Tab-separated table of C-alpha atoms and ligand atoms in Angstrom:
chain	number	residue	atom	x	y	z
A	1	UNK	CA	-11.050	-24.498	14.463
A	2	UNK	CA	-9.355	-23.196	11.424
A	3	UNK	CA	-6.411	-21.025	11.281
A	4	UNK	CA	-6.872	-17.227	11.555
A	5	UNK	CA	-4.906	-15.450	8.834
A	6	UNK	CA	-3.739	-11.871	8.873
A	7	UNK	CA	-5.698	-10.674	5.899
A	8	UNK	CA	-6.753	-13.278	3.526
A	9	UNK	CA	-8.477	-12.781	0.259
A	10	UNK	CA	-12.237	-12.771	0.373
A	11	UNK	CA	-14.098	-13.749	-2.891
A	12	UNK	CA	-17.666	-14.691	-3.412
A	13	UNK	CA	-20.218	-15.525	-6.067
A	14	UNK	CA	-19.992	-12.316	-7.904
A	15	UNK	CA	-16.186	-12.697	-8.347
A	16	UNK	CA	-16.843	-16.135	-9.632
A	17	UNK	CA	-19.520	-14.989	-12.006
A	18	UNK	CA	-17.492	-12.242	-13.603
A	19	UNK	CA	-14.397	-14.253	-13.820
A	20	UNK	CA	-16.211	-17.092	-15.701
A	21	UNK	CA	-18.042	-14.507	-17.891
A	22	UNK	CA	-14.645	-13.050	-18.915
A	23	UNK	CA	-13.391	-16.646	-19.468
A	24	UNK	CA	-16.388	-17.517	-21.558
A	25	UNK	CA	-16.131	-14.553	-23.621
A	26	UNK	CA	-12.780	-15.893	-24.673
A	27	UNK	CA	-11.007	-12.442	-23.740
A	28	UNK	CA	-8.043	-14.310	-22.057
A	29	UNK	CA	-5.442	-11.725	-22.819
A	30	UNK	CA	-3.692	-8.834	-21.209
A	31	UNK	CA	-6.223	-6.638	-22.963
A	32	UNK	CA	-10.110	-6.826	-23.294
A	33	UNK	CA	-13.359	-5.117	-22.267
A	34	UNK	CA	-12.855	-5.994	-18.455
A	35	UNK	CA	-9.501	-4.168	-18.462
A	36	UNK	CA	-11.139	-1.142	-19.996
A	37	UNK	CA	-14.078	-1.314	-17.617
A	38	UNK	CA	-11.988	-1.897	-14.570
A	39	UNK	CA	-9.659	1.114	-15.334
A	40	UNK	CA	-12.663	3.353	-15.986
A	41	UNK	CA	-14.513	2.200	-12.675
A	42	UNK	CA	-11.284	2.540	-10.689
A	43	UNK	CA	-10.578	6.060	-11.989
A	44	UNK	CA	-14.050	7.178	-11.022
A	45	UNK	CA	-13.731	5.517	-7.544
A	46	UNK	CA	-10.381	7.433	-6.809
A	47	UNK	CA	-11.355	10.692	-8.419
A	48	UNK	CA	-8.609	10.744	-10.891
A	49	UNK	CA	-9.090	11.061	-14.735
A	50	UNK	CA	-7.021	8.032	-15.940
A	51	UNK	CA	-6.055	4.530	-14.498
A	52	UNK	CA	-3.778	2.015	-16.217
A	53	UNK	CA	-4.215	-1.662	-14.994
A	54	UNK	CA	-0.942	-3.424	-14.418
A	55	UNK	CA	0.446	-6.741	-13.218
A	56	UNK	CA	1.423	-5.499	-9.841
A	57	UNK	CA	1.746	-2.514	-7.442
A	58	UNK	CA	5.466	-2.782	-7.833
A	59	UNK	CA	5.159	-2.567	-11.699
A	60	UNK	CA	2.996	0.574	-11.113
A	61	UNK	CA	5.596	2.105	-8.914
A	62	UNK	CA	8.356	1.403	-11.478
A	63	UNK	CA	6.394	3.047	-14.220
A	64	UNK	CA	5.210	5.972	-12.201
A	65	UNK	CA	8.855	6.778	-11.154
A	66	UNK	CA	10.007	6.390	-14.755
A	67	UNK	CA	7.337	8.738	-16.020
A	68	UNK	CA	8.125	11.577	-13.488
A	69	UNK	CA	11.695	11.353	-14.698
A	70	UNK	CA	13.601	9.265	-12.202
A	71	UNK	CA	16.663	7.866	-13.746
A	72	UNK	CA	20.281	6.587	-13.069
A	73	UNK	CA	22.188	8.593	-10.454
A	74	UNK	CA	19.086	10.197	-8.982
A	75	UNK	CA	18.150	10.310	-5.272
A	76	UNK	CA	14.523	9.789	-4.397
A	77	UNK	CA	13.092	10.385	-0.818
A	78	UNK	CA	11.159	7.453	0.336
A	79	UNK	CA	9.686	6.744	3.892
A	80	UNK	CA	11.703	4.207	5.772
A	81	UNK	CA	8.570	2.776	7.379
A	82	UNK	CA	7.050	0.775	4.440
A	83	UNK	CA	7.160	-2.306	2.500
A	84	UNK	CA	10.330	-2.946	0.493
A	85	UNK	CA	8.650	-2.651	-2.803
A	86	UNK	CA	8.413	1.192	-2.438
A	87	UNK	CA	12.297	1.352	-2.386
A	88	UNK	CA	12.975	-1.550	-4.856
A	89	UNK	CA	11.222	0.495	-7.659
A	90	UNK	CA	13.621	3.275	-7.138
A	91	UNK	CA	16.549	0.982	-7.362
A	92	UNK	CA	15.170	-0.635	-10.587
A	93	UNK	CA	15.747	2.667	-12.193
A	94	UNK	CA	19.382	3.047	-11.080
A	95	UNK	CA	18.354	5.663	-8.522
A	96	UNK	CA	19.144	5.691	-4.758
A	97	UNK	CA	16.388	5.767	-2.031
A	98	UNK	CA	17.072	8.304	0.786
A	99	UNK	CA	14.955	7.231	3.675
A	100	UNK	CA	12.832	9.587	5.818
A	101	UNK	CA	11.383	8.739	9.340
A	102	UNK	CA	7.656	8.804	10.166
A	103	UNK	CA	5.801	11.023	12.508
A	104	UNK	CA	4.875	9.557	15.755
A	105	UNK	CA	1.186	10.769	15.609
A	106	UNK	CA	0.404	9.266	12.154
A	107	UNK	CA	3.156	6.725	11.417
A	108	UNK	CA	3.376	8.234	8.007
A	109	UNK	CA	6.188	10.244	6.373
A	110	UNK	CA	7.085	13.195	8.662
A	111	UNK	CA	6.214	16.326	6.747
A	112	UNK	CA	8.686	18.348	8.922
A	113	UNK	CA	11.447	16.174	8.025
A	114	UNK	CA	10.524	16.162	4.303
A	115	UNK	CA	10.412	20.031	4.287
A	116	UNK	CA	13.748	20.245	6.157
A	117	UNK	CA	15.446	17.788	3.977
A	118	UNK	CA	14.174	19.488	0.765
A	119	UNK	CA	15.282	22.806	1.964
A	120	UNK	CA	18.801	21.410	2.890
A	121	UNK	CA	19.160	19.754	-0.549
A	122	UNK	CA	17.896	22.738	-2.430
A	123	UNK	CA	20.657	24.913	-0.718
A	124	UNK	CA	23.118	22.351	-1.598
A	125	UNK	CA	21.937	22.047	-5.185
A	126	UNK	CA	20.982	18.407	-5.034
A	127	UNK	CA	17.306	18.204	-4.802
A	128	UNK	CA	15.841	14.593	-5.199
A	129	UNK	CA	14.289	13.570	-8.490
A	130	UNK	CA	10.972	12.600	-6.682
A	131	UNK	CA	9.370	12.111	-3.356
A	132	UNK	CA	7.404	8.843	-2.757
A	133	UNK	CA	4.721	8.978	-0.055
A	134	UNK	CA	3.159	5.962	1.365
A	135	UNK	CA	-0.344	5.867	2.755
A	136	UNK	CA	0.669	3.333	5.480
A	137	UNK	CA	-1.817	0.606	6.725
A	138	UNK	CA	-4.541	2.506	4.875
A	139	UNK	CA	-3.980	5.981	6.450
A	140	UNK	CA	-3.080	8.815	4.290
A	141	UNK	CA	-0.026	11.031	4.650
A	142	UNK	CA	-0.584	14.669	5.743
A	143	UNK	CA	-0.752	16.012	2.205
A	144	UNK	CA	-1.334	19.648	2.762
A	145	UNK	CA	2.288	19.925	4.470
A	146	UNK	CA	4.017	17.400	2.290
A	147	UNK	CA	2.642	18.747	-1.029
A	148	UNK	CA	3.407	22.483	0.049
A	149	UNK	CA	7.004	21.688	0.501
A	150	UNK	CA	7.482	19.477	-2.697
A	151	UNK	CA	5.516	22.131	-4.749
A	152	UNK	CA	7.723	24.839	-3.534
A	153	UNK	CA	10.874	23.021	-4.701
A	154	UNK	CA	9.271	21.631	-7.825
A	155	UNK	CA	9.895	18.025	-6.790
A	156	UNK	CA	7.244	15.586	-8.172
A	157	UNK	CA	5.366	13.255	-5.897
A	158	UNK	CA	4.456	9.657	-6.504
A	159	UNK	CA	1.833	8.380	-4.144
A	160	UNK	CA	2.111	4.848	-3.091
A	161	UNK	CA	-1.416	4.167	-2.100
A	162	UNK	CA	-1.067	0.378	-2.323
A	163	UNK	CA	-2.544	-0.209	1.049
A	164	UNK	CA	-5.023	2.617	1.044
A	165	UNK	CA	-7.645	2.104	-1.512
A	166	UNK	CA	-10.899	3.792	-0.192
A	167	UNK	CA	-9.138	5.911	2.393
A	168	UNK	CA	-9.564	9.738	2.291
A	169	UNK	CA	-7.662	12.789	3.293
A	170	UNK	CA	-9.781	15.939	3.929
A	171	UNK	CA	-12.569	14.222	2.000
A	172	UNK	CA	-10.421	13.402	-1.020
A	173	UNK	CA	-9.630	9.762	-2.000
A	174	UNK	CA	-6.067	8.390	-1.168
A	175	UNK	CA	-4.174	8.027	-4.491
A	176	UNK	CA	-5.232	11.269	-5.979
A	177	UNK	CA	-2.499	13.388	-4.278
A	178	UNK	CA	0.686	12.581	-6.274
A	179	UNK	CA	1.377	13.339	-9.756
A	180	UNK	CA	1.038	9.507	-10.177
A	181	UNK	CA	-0.887	7.329	-7.652
A	182	UNK	CA	-0.146	3.708	-7.298
A	183	UNK	CA	-2.307	0.726	-5.972
A	184	UNK	CA	-1.927	-2.962	-5.359
A	185	UNK	CA	-4.274	-5.883	-5.592
A	186	UNK	CA	-1.918	-8.561	-4.112
A	187	UNK	CA	-3.793	-11.277	-2.159
A	188	UNK	CA	-3.538	-9.539	1.104
A	189	UNK	CA	-4.721	-6.124	0.109
A	190	UNK	CA	-8.273	-4.752	0.805
A	191	UNK	CA	-9.336	-5.774	-2.718
A	192	UNK	CA	-7.311	-8.473	-4.723
A	193	UNK	CA	-7.111	-9.864	-8.256
A	194	UNK	CA	-4.654	-12.449	-6.798
A	195	UNK	CA	-1.818	-10.176	-8.180
A	196	UNK	CA	-2.187	-6.981	-9.870
A	197	UNK	CA	-1.829	-3.124	-9.562
A	198	UNK	CA	-3.069	0.196	-10.938
A	199	UNK	CA	-1.431	3.440	-11.899
A	200	UNK	CA	-3.616	6.612	-11.723
A	201	UNK	CA	-2.784	9.941	-13.194
A	202	UNK	CA	-4.678	13.166	-14.152
A	203	UNK	CA	-2.719	13.242	-17.440
A	204	UNK	CA	-4.130	11.473	-20.546
A	205	UNK	CA	-0.610	11.656	-22.062
A	206	UNK	CA	1.147	10.046	-19.095
A	207	UNK	CA	-1.587	7.271	-18.978
A	208	UNK	CA	-0.947	6.530	-22.670
A	209	UNK	CA	2.791	6.430	-22.108
A	210	UNK	CA	2.319	4.112	-19.291
A	211	UNK	CA	0.270	1.741	-21.445
A	212	UNK	CA	2.776	1.950	-24.159
A	213	UNK	CA	5.596	1.072	-21.864
A	214	UNK	CA	3.698	-1.697	-20.247
A	215	UNK	CA	3.160	-3.457	-23.504
A	216	UNK	CA	6.690	-3.768	-24.538
A	217	UNK	CA	6.830	-0.185	-26.072
A	218	UNK	CA	5.412	-1.396	-29.313
A	219	UNK	CA	5.072	1.159	-31.943
A	220	UNK	CA	2.011	1.354	-34.108
A	221	UNK	CA	3.282	-0.767	-37.076
A	222	UNK	CA	1.770	-3.968	-38.595
A	223	UNK	CA	5.044	-5.639	-37.627
A	224	UNK	CA	6.870	-5.419	-34.129
A	225	UNK	CA	8.810	-1.893	-34.140
A	226	UNK	CA	10.463	-0.745	-31.266
A	227	UNK	CA	12.298	2.597	-30.392
A	228	UNK	CA	12.661	2.342	-26.588
A	229	UNK	CA	12.803	-0.370	-23.920
A	230	UNK	CA	9.372	-1.520	-22.721
A	231	UNK	CA	8.036	-3.939	-20.076
A	232	UNK	CA	5.446	-6.676	-19.910
A	233	UNK	CA	3.373	-5.121	-17.130
A	234	UNK	CA	-0.240	-5.354	-18.312
A	235	UNK	CA	-3.099	-6.865	-16.347
A	236	UNK	CA	-4.848	-9.868	-17.705
A	237	UNK	CA	-8.539	-9.467	-18.745
A	238	UNK	CA	-9.521	-12.425	-16.513
A	239	UNK	CA	-7.960	-10.700	-13.369
A	240	UNK	CA	-9.448	-7.353	-14.329
A	241	UNK	CA	-12.959	-9.173	-14.252
A	242	UNK	CA	-12.195	-10.329	-10.765
A	243	UNK	CA	-10.924	-6.742	-9.812
A	244	UNK	CA	-14.274	-5.294	-10.949
A	245	UNK	CA	-16.253	-7.688	-8.702
A	246	UNK	CA	-13.982	-6.684	-5.825
A	247	UNK	CA	-14.048	-2.995	-6.431
A	248	UNK	CA	-18.048	-3.187	-6.222
A	249	UNK	CA	-17.692	-4.600	-2.813
A	250	UNK	CA	-15.077	-2.119	-1.494
A	251	UNK	CA	-17.289	-0.038	0.704
A	252	UNK	CA	-18.635	-3.151	2.313
A	253	UNK	CA	-15.094	-4.228	3.083
A	254	UNK	CA	-14.065	-0.852	4.528
A	255	UNK	CA	-17.284	-0.988	6.829
A	256	UNK	CA	-16.375	-4.564	8.084
A	257	UNK	CA	-12.753	-3.648	8.598
A	258	UNK	CA	-13.673	-0.500	10.562
A	259	UNK	CA	-15.922	-2.615	12.636
A	260	UNK	CA	-12.924	-5.118	13.399
A	261	UNK	CA	-10.663	-2.034	14.207
A	262	UNK	CA	-13.377	-0.689	16.649
A	263	UNK	CA	-13.861	-4.037	18.340
A	264	UNK	CA	-10.139	-4.265	18.826
A	265	UNK	CA	-9.910	-0.846	20.304
A	266	UNK	CA	-12.756	-1.418	22.612
A	267	UNK	CA	-11.738	-5.017	23.533
A	268	UNK	CA	-8.191	-3.950	24.534
A	269	UNK	CA	-8.972	-0.357	25.588
A	270	UNK	CA	-8.224	-1.049	29.421
A	271	UNK	CA	-5.111	-3.204	28.911
A	272	UNK	CA	-2.085	-1.400	30.269
A	273	UNK	CA	0.889	-1.301	27.816
A	274	UNK	CA	-1.243	-1.762	24.676
A	275	UNK	CA	-1.123	1.176	22.172
A	276	UNK	CA	-3.005	1.596	18.911
A	277	UNK	CA	-2.045	2.643	15.483
A	278	UNK	CA	-2.978	6.384	15.718
A	279	UNK	CA	-5.777	7.688	13.478
A	280	UNK	CA	-5.126	11.219	12.247
A	281	UNK	CA	-8.298	13.555	12.421
A	282	UNK	CA	-7.460	14.862	8.919
A	283	UNK	CA	-8.976	11.739	7.062
A	284	UNK	CA	-10.643	8.477	7.021
A	285	UNK	CA	-8.525	5.410	6.774
A	286	UNK	CA	-9.669	2.212	5.151
A	287	UNK	CA	-8.656	0.091	8.188
A	288	UNK	CA	-6.638	-2.284	6.171
A	289	UNK	CA	-4.693	-3.657	9.113
A	290	UNK	CA	-5.065	-2.934	12.818
A	291	UNK	CA	-1.620	-2.492	14.336
A	292	UNK	CA	-0.886	-2.257	18.121
A	293	UNK	CA	2.268	-1.646	20.032
A	294	UNK	CA	3.211	-3.589	23.137
A	295	UNK	CA	5.072	-1.998	25.935
A	296	UNK	CA	6.786	-4.825	27.666
A	297	UNK	CA	7.372	-3.056	30.920
A	298	UNK	CA	3.653	-1.974	31.264
A	299	UNK	CA	2.066	-5.036	29.620
A	300	UNK	CA	4.375	-7.669	31.323
A	301	UNK	CA	5.319	-9.391	27.936
A	302	UNK	CA	6.930	-8.217	24.824
A	303	UNK	CA	5.585	-8.049	21.195
A	304	UNK	CA	7.260	-11.408	20.304
A	305	UNK	CA	5.585	-13.022	23.227
A	306	UNK	CA	2.213	-11.918	21.994
A	307	UNK	CA	3.044	-13.005	18.579
A	308	UNK	CA	4.096	-16.415	19.736
A	309	UNK	CA	1.001	-16.873	21.991
A	310	UNK	CA	-1.249	-15.955	19.083
A	311	UNK	CA	0.691	-18.487	16.884
A	312	UNK	CA	0.116	-21.277	19.646
A	313	UNK	CA	-3.617	-20.778	18.943
A	314	UNK	CA	-3.292	-20.946	15.241
A	315	UNK	CA	-3.549	-17.091	14.819
A	316	UNK	CA	-1.392	-15.329	12.365
A	317	UNK	CA	-0.143	-11.892	13.400
A	318	UNK	CA	3.009	-10.156	12.048
A	319	UNK	CA	5.454	-7.477	13.354
A	320	UNK	CA	4.913	-4.059	11.734
A	321	UNK	CA	7.288	-3.207	8.707
A	322	UNK	CA	10.876	-3.480	9.492
A	323	UNK	CA	12.167	0.106	8.519
A	324	UNK	CA	14.028	0.043	5.289
A	325	UNK	CA	17.101	1.869	6.772
A	326	UNK	CA	17.449	-1.121	9.136
A	327	UNK	CA	17.261	-3.773	6.161
A	328	UNK	CA	20.686	-5.183	5.389
A	329	UNK	CA	20.059	-4.505	1.586
A	330	UNK	CA	19.766	-0.802	2.299
A	331	UNK	CA	22.450	-0.650	5.164
A	332	UNK	CA	24.567	2.039	3.209
A	333	UNK	CA	21.622	4.330	2.280
A	334	UNK	CA	21.169	7.790	3.900
A	335	UNK	CA	18.467	8.101	6.439
A	336	UNK	CA	16.789	11.300	7.813
A	337	UNK	CA	15.809	10.508	11.436
A	338	UNK	CA	14.758	6.953	11.882
A	339	UNK	CA	14.224	6.535	15.694
A	340	UNK	CA	10.498	6.855	15.469
A	341	UNK	CA	9.855	4.117	12.945
A	342	UNK	CA	12.586	1.893	14.634
A	343	UNK	CA	10.638	2.210	17.936
A	344	UNK	CA	7.361	1.277	16.400
A	345	UNK	CA	9.006	-1.769	14.803
A	346	UNK	CA	10.419	-2.865	18.114
A	347	UNK	CA	7.169	-3.033	19.763
A	348	UNK	CA	4.522	-3.085	16.744
A	349	UNK	CA	2.192	-5.984	15.808
A	350	UNK	CA	-0.314	-6.239	13.031
A	351	UNK	CA	-3.426	-8.197	14.298
A	352	UNK	CA	-5.763	-10.362	11.949
A	353	UNK	CA	-8.104	-7.873	10.164
A	354	UNK	CA	-9.508	-9.854	7.121
A	355	UNK	CA	-12.892	-8.484	6.058
A	356	UNK	CA	-14.428	-11.914	6.672
A	357	UNK	CA	-12.985	-12.340	10.189
A	358	UNK	CA	-15.739	-13.696	12.374
A	359	UNK	CA	-16.656	-12.047	15.652
A	360	UNK	CA	-15.878	-15.278	17.359
A	361	UNK	CA	-12.351	-15.575	15.874
A	362	UNK	CA	-11.731	-11.940	16.781
A	363	UNK	CA	-12.856	-12.563	20.277
A	364	UNK	CA	-10.171	-15.412	20.506
A	365	UNK	CA	-7.484	-12.948	19.532
A	366	UNK	CA	-8.494	-10.407	22.028
A	367	UNK	CA	-8.665	-13.230	24.754
A	368	UNK	CA	-5.245	-14.465	23.907
A	369	UNK	CA	-3.750	-11.012	24.155
A	370	UNK	CA	-5.602	-10.307	27.390
A	371	UNK	CA	-4.483	-13.556	28.939
A	372	UNK	CA	-0.999	-12.436	28.710
A	373	UNK	CA	-1.527	-9.270	30.928
A	374	UNK	CA	0.124	-8.919	34.226
A	375	UNK	CA	-2.095	-10.041	36.998
B	1	PLP	C1	1.910	-4.410	-1.309
B	1	PLP	C2	2.576	-3.116	-1.389
B	1	PLP	C3	3.308	-2.798	-2.667
B	1	PLP	C4	3.528	-3.719	-3.802
B	1	PLP	O1	2.516	-4.092	-4.488
B	1	PLP	P1	2.517	-5.544	-5.178
B	1	PLP	O2	1.177	-5.611	-5.951
B	1	PLP	O3	2.623	-6.629	-4.164
B	1	PLP	O4	3.612	-5.511	-6.102
B	1	PLP	C5	3.985	-1.482	-2.711
B	1	PLP	N1	3.960	-0.662	-1.693
B	1	PLP	C6	3.309	-0.937	-0.526
B	1	PLP	C7	3.208	0.065	0.599
B	1	PLP	C8	2.679	-2.205	-0.298
B	1	PLP	O5	1.973	-2.518	0.814
């Protein structure tokens, strides 16, 4: 039996063919026809006019925040319940993340807390420079509510949809709700280029500016001429070719991850003390990861016991994100609420959800969890 990983990359013949085609065409550079095609195909898929292929989701977040005007001394509202990259990008710009708790019924940024905090800050004359929303574990935030309060205060939204490619909110694709949307193609995401990211925006001017900043802010001169500080953030053409093949298989991946999620929910439905990541009725998640919560009193064992029992069977699982307001590196940052995501972290576990996970391997996961139940 081989180890079962949490969310390993899945690549096939089409990925190999497109990668080698790009290689043979000699476009082995951070520009080329596959970058252009990947951007165009990606923009179409997420329903946003422009897409800029970058070296990582973190790079995309960095440029998105820069483009909406975040700078030194600013504050930015960021959910506490997310991967650290969301907040790191704020700090790269000399700004300070202010953390906001999630809602218990979606695990995404609490729209009521966002509205209250924006009202409070407006009254005090210190509105944040931006709000970053995160479509967590492949589920969109409640955008009607969040955008209403951000629009009312004129605060730009950057949408971190790194985990949510292919998800929808009221029928519209995740990533299309912020002034800028950000995606990741890291190895564990629903599609991968081994490493990479994408920034999407409705504005042609902002997309051009992103491409300029991502290529060392080089001016259109025959020699190297620079008037501003740039970055080396473009995606290579080889990896864009890989991304095109992965994107073409996105719907099939979502279908398989949905089936995996459904099998966990049915396989563990009758187990007392196991709860599931709540799926809101306002959209369709991409089912990137299935997360459960373990109530130690009712289940008879805690989250860590479940994780170790799985590990003993060579099955990888991982606690849900540790809230950023509890991370030592952000210990001095302000937090609005915080008990909801801290509670989820205390009991939450992400189960293997790779799109190539076999039914046999998944049955082993379910059996290990069931084996720990009381009685
Ligand atoms: C993966 C991830 C990122 C970072 O993407 P990279 O491509 O790894 O830089 C940012 N935000 C969230 C929510 C993520 O899950």
